[in-house]
PDB file of C-alpha atoms in Angstrom:
ATOM      1  CA  MET A 295       7.753 -31.275  -9.463  1.00 38.00           C
ATOM      2  CA  LYS A 296      11.440 -31.392  -8.521  1.00 35.00           C
ATOM      3  CA  PRO A 297      13.413 -34.537  -9.488  1.00 38.00           C
ATOM      4  CA  GLU A 298      14.349 -36.754  -6.540  1.00 42.00           C
ATOM      5  CA  ASN A 299      18.084 -36.435  -7.144  1.00 39.00           C
ATOM      6  CA  GLU A 300      18.133 -32.623  -7.198  1.00 38.00           C
ATOM      7  CA  SER A 301      20.140 -31.033  -4.395  1.00 36.00           C
ATOM      8  CA  VAL A 302      18.448 -28.754  -1.865  1.00 37.00           C
ATOM      9  CA  GLY A 303      20.177 -25.983   0.071  1.00 41.00           C
ATOM     10  CA  ALA A 304      23.874 -25.169  -0.026  1.00 46.00           C
ATOM     11  CA  ARG A 305      25.156 -28.739  -0.321  1.00 47.00           C
ATOM     12  CA  LEU A 306      26.258 -29.505  -3.847  1.00 50.00           C
ATOM     13  CA  PRO A 307      25.652 -32.913  -5.341  1.00 54.00           C
ATOM     14  CA  ARG A 308      28.844 -34.949  -5.103  1.00 46.00           C
ATOM     15  CA  PRO A 309      30.366 -36.064  -8.390  1.00 53.00           C
ATOM     16  CA  LYS A 310      29.683 -39.664  -9.387  1.00 47.00           C
ATOM     17  CA  ASN A 311      33.186 -40.682  -8.355  1.00 51.00           C
ATOM     18  CA  GLY A 312      32.524 -39.254  -4.862  1.00 56.00           C
ATOM     19  CA  TYR A 313      35.384 -36.757  -5.159  1.00 61.00           C
ATOM     20  CA  CYS A 314      35.217 -32.954  -5.172  1.00 77.00           C
ATOM     21  CA  ARG A 315      38.300 -31.128  -6.366  1.00 86.00           C
ATOM     22  CA  PHE A 316      38.154 -28.722  -3.404  1.00 91.00           C
ATOM     23  CA  ALA A 317      36.691 -28.912   0.091  1.00 91.00           C
ATOM     24  CA  LEU A 318      35.455 -25.320  -0.242  1.00 93.00           C
ATOM     25  CA  SER A 319      34.640 -22.837  -2.968  1.00 95.00           C
ATOM     26  CA  ILE A 320      34.584 -19.202  -1.852  1.00 96.00           C
ATOM     27  CA  ILE A 321      32.456 -16.942  -4.056  1.00 97.00           C
ATOM     28  CA  ILE A 322      32.992 -13.161  -3.843  1.00 98.00           C
ATOM     29  CA  VAL A 323      30.856 -10.750  -5.851  1.00 98.00           C
ATOM     30  CA  ASN A 324      32.627  -7.437  -6.405  1.00 98.00           C
ATOM     31  CA  TYR A 325      31.251  -4.101  -7.526  1.00 97.00           C
ATOM     32  CA  LYS A 326      33.518  -1.113  -6.977  1.00 96.00           C
ATOM     33  CA  ALA A 327      34.961  -2.629  -3.797  1.00 96.00           C
ATOM     34  CA  LYS A 328      38.661  -2.687  -4.661  1.00 96.00           C
ATOM     35  CA  ARG A 329      39.457  -0.834  -1.434  1.00 96.00           C
ATOM     36  CA  PHE A 330      38.186  -3.841   0.569  1.00 97.00           C
ATOM     37  CA  LEU A 331      39.615  -6.675  -1.498  1.00 97.00           C
ATOM     38  CA  ARG A 332      43.120  -6.754  -0.015  1.00 96.00           C
ATOM     39  CA  ASP A 333      41.853  -7.202   3.551  1.00 97.00           C
ATOM     40  CA  CYS A 334      39.246  -9.737   2.453  1.00 97.00           C
ATOM     41  CA  LEU A 335      41.627 -11.890   0.400  1.00 97.00           C
ATOM     42  CA  ASP A 336      44.484 -11.569   2.908  1.00 96.00           C
ATOM     43  CA  SER A 337      42.136 -12.688   5.689  1.00 96.00           C
ATOM     44  CA  ILE A 338      41.115 -15.790   3.731  1.00 96.00           C
ATOM     45  CA  TYR A 339      44.701 -16.835   3.062  1.00 94.00           C
ATOM     46  CA  SER A 340      45.790 -16.117   6.642  1.00 93.00           C
ATOM     47  CA  SER A 341      42.758 -17.743   8.299  1.00 91.00           C
ATOM     48  CA  GLY A 342      44.699 -20.941   8.912  1.00 82.00           C
ATOM     49  CA  ALA A 343      42.154 -23.035   7.023  1.00 80.00           C
ATOM     50  CA  ASN A 344      43.347 -26.638   6.989  1.00 82.00           C
ATOM     51  CA  LEU A 345      41.728 -27.553   3.694  1.00 88.00           C
ATOM     52  CA  ASN A 346      42.079 -27.032   0.007  1.00 92.00           C
ATOM     53  CA  PHE A 347      39.883 -24.277  -1.357  1.00 94.00           C
ATOM     54  CA  GLU A 348      39.337 -22.143  -4.399  1.00 96.00           C
ATOM     55  CA  ILE A 349      38.211 -18.538  -4.682  1.00 97.00           C
ATOM     56  CA  TRP A 350      35.987 -17.179  -7.432  1.00 98.00           C
ATOM     57  CA  LEU A 351      35.749 -13.401  -7.745  1.00 98.00           C
ATOM     58  CA  ILE A 352      32.953 -12.202  -9.981  1.00 98.00           C
ATOM     59  CA  ASP A 353      33.338  -8.566 -10.942  1.00 97.00           C
ATOM     60  CA  ASN A 354      30.213  -6.673 -12.003  1.00 97.00           C
ATOM     61  CA  SER A 355      31.931  -4.154 -14.279  1.00 95.00           C
ATOM     62  CA  SER A 356      33.476  -2.188 -11.413  1.00 95.00           C
ATOM     63  CA  ARG A 357      35.756   0.035 -13.510  1.00 92.00           C
ATOM     64  CA  ASP A 358      37.849   0.735 -10.412  1.00 95.00           C
ATOM     65  CA  ASP A 359      40.837  -1.379 -11.529  1.00 94.00           C
ATOM     66  CA  SER A 360      39.776  -4.279  -9.291  1.00 94.00           C
ATOM     67  CA  ILE A 361      40.480  -6.894 -11.953  1.00 95.00           C
ATOM     68  CA  PRO A 362      44.044  -5.868 -12.881  1.00 96.00           C
ATOM     69  CA  TRP A 363      44.833  -5.436  -9.188  1.00 96.00           C
ATOM     70  CA  VAL A 364      43.591  -8.938  -8.309  1.00 97.00           C
ATOM     71  CA  LYS A 365      45.432 -10.446 -11.288  1.00 97.00           C
ATOM     72  CA  GLU A 366      48.671  -8.843 -10.107  1.00 97.00           C
ATOM     73  CA  ASN A 367      48.343  -9.443  -6.359  1.00 97.00           C
ATOM     74  CA  PHE A 368      46.290 -12.659  -6.154  1.00 97.00           C
ATOM     75  CA  PRO A 369      46.878 -14.565  -9.413  1.00 97.00           C
ATOM     76  CA  GLN A 370      45.515 -17.763  -7.836  1.00 96.00           C
ATOM     77  CA  VAL A 371      42.012 -16.238  -7.614  1.00 97.00           C
ATOM     78  CA  ASN A 372      39.669 -17.311 -10.404  1.00 98.00           C
ATOM     79  CA  LEU A 373      38.034 -14.336 -12.117  1.00 97.00           C
ATOM     80  CA  ILE A 374      34.815 -13.787 -13.993  1.00 97.00           C
ATOM     81  CA  GLU A 375      34.572 -10.331 -15.558  1.00 97.00           C
ATOM     82  CA  ASN A 376      31.062  -9.157 -16.354  1.00 96.00           C
ATOM     83  CA  GLY A 377      30.672  -6.297 -18.797  1.00 95.00           C
ATOM     84  CA  TRP A 378      27.677  -5.016 -16.828  1.00 95.00           C
ATOM     85  CA  ASN A 379      26.417  -4.962 -13.258  1.00 96.00           C
ATOM     86  CA  SER A 380      24.368  -8.153 -13.213  1.00 95.00           C
ATOM     87  CA  GLY A 381      23.496  -7.842  -9.518  1.00 96.00           C
ATOM     88  CA  PHE A 382      24.548 -10.011  -6.600  1.00 96.00           C
ATOM     89  CA  SER A 383      22.388 -13.082  -7.217  1.00 96.00           C
ATOM     90  CA  LYS A 384      23.223 -13.559 -10.879  1.00 97.00           C
ATOM     91  CA  ALA A 385      26.931 -12.972 -10.267  1.00 97.00           C
ATOM     92  CA  ALA A 386      26.953 -15.364  -7.295  1.00 97.00           C
ATOM     93  CA  ASN A 387      25.276 -18.003  -9.442  1.00 96.00           C
ATOM     94  CA  GLN A 388      27.970 -17.567 -12.097  1.00 97.00           C
ATOM     95  CA  GLY A 389      30.615 -18.397  -9.500  1.00 96.00           C
ATOM     96  CA  ILE A 390      28.598 -21.277  -8.087  1.00 95.00           C
ATOM     97  CA  ARG A 391      28.275 -22.860 -11.536  1.00 94.00           C
ATOM     98  CA  GLU A 392      32.052 -22.737 -12.008  1.00 95.00           C
ATOM     99  CA  SER A 393      32.931 -23.883  -8.496  1.00 95.00           C
ATOM    100  CA  GLN A 394      34.303 -27.334  -7.758  1.00 93.00           C
ATOM    101  CA  GLY A 395      34.050 -27.433  -3.963  1.00 93.00           C
ATOM    102  CA  GLU A 396      32.036 -29.702  -1.747  1.00 91.00           C
ATOM    103  CA  TYR A 397      30.898 -26.613   0.179  1.00 92.00           C
ATOM    104  CA  LEU A 398      30.205 -23.027  -0.856  1.00 94.00           C
ATOM    105  CA  LEU A 399      30.950 -19.850   1.057  1.00 95.00           C
ATOM    106  CA  LEU A 400      29.352 -16.686  -0.319  1.00 96.00           C
ATOM    107  CA  LEU A 401      31.440 -13.808   0.935  1.00 95.00           C
ATOM    108  CA  ASN A 402      31.038 -10.045   0.617  1.00 96.00           C
ATOM    109  CA  PRO A 403      34.248  -8.232  -0.361  1.00 97.00           C
ATOM    110  CA  ASP A 404      34.197  -6.129   2.819  1.00 97.00           C
ATOM    111  CA  THR A 405      34.368  -9.276   4.995  1.00 95.00           C
ATOM    112  CA  LYS A 406      37.410 -10.271   7.026  1.00 95.00           C
ATOM    113  CA  ILE A 407      37.708 -13.924   8.041  1.00 94.00           C
ATOM    114  CA  SER A 408      39.020 -14.555  11.548  1.00 93.00           C
ATOM    115  CA  GLU A 409      41.557 -17.286  12.171  1.00 93.00           C
ATOM    116  CA  GLY A 410      40.029 -20.741  12.415  1.00 91.00           C
ATOM    117  CA  LYS A 411      36.524 -19.696  11.397  1.00 92.00           C
ATOM    118  CA  ILE A 412      36.464 -21.441   8.009  1.00 92.00           C
ATOM    119  CA  ASP A 413      37.475 -24.731   9.630  1.00 91.00           C
ATOM    120  CA  GLN A 414      34.830 -24.160  12.313  1.00 92.00           C
ATOM    121  CA  LEU A 415      32.067 -23.633   9.720  1.00 91.00           C
ATOM    122  CA  LEU A 416      33.008 -26.724   7.753  1.00 91.00           C
ATOM    123  CA  LYS A 417      33.299 -28.805  10.903  1.00 92.00           C
ATOM    124  CA  PHE A 418      29.743 -27.788  11.792  1.00 92.00           C
ATOM    125  CA  MET A 419      28.508 -28.791   8.333  1.00 92.00           C
ATOM    126  CA  ASP A 420      30.321 -32.136   8.462  1.00 92.00           C
ATOM    127  CA  GLU A 421      28.921 -32.899  11.923  1.00 94.00           C
ATOM    128  CA  ASN A 422      25.384 -31.842  10.982  1.00 93.00           C
ATOM    129  CA  PRO A 423      24.538 -33.548   7.682  1.00 90.00           C
ATOM    130  CA  GLU A 424      20.869 -32.554   8.062  1.00 92.00           C
ATOM    131  CA  ALA A 425      21.887 -28.875   7.717  1.00 90.00           C
ATOM    132  CA  GLY A 426      21.712 -27.561   4.179  1.00 87.00           C
ATOM    133  CA  ILE A 427      23.077 -24.107   4.957  1.00 88.00           C
ATOM    134  CA  CYS A 428      24.719 -22.213   7.818  1.00 87.00           C
ATOM    135  CA  GLY A 429      25.876 -18.678   8.446  1.00 82.00           C
ATOM    136  CA  PRO A 430      28.449 -17.266  10.818  1.00 76.00           C
ATOM    137  CA  LYS A 431      27.719 -14.516  13.327  1.00 72.00           C
TER     138      LYS A 431
END
């Protein structure tokens, strides 16, 4: 039986002080997708999001120079470097455990975020507290 205080869905339990360090944690699992990372990361930073967020990139042993490239071009991105391909779910969970955001956004590396869409997703979640998860079209 699940304890009463355990969180369900994508909402993370709030810290006891009621404060999350970030409004949003973006989790990107990468495996040999360096060619997509620039567009993905650029789109996040140019999306006009009016909130503080963090990005976690979990690399599943890509060996395509993704990690040194991200370190050089996006030093603000948090990195987890796996020595093996652990698969999407395990890698995503690694990022989720490290994240400090009130909300989570799991993002594929070939995704481009349109302007205003992050704010729109979080507005929906804030206005619909009964929703545990949502996905964009």
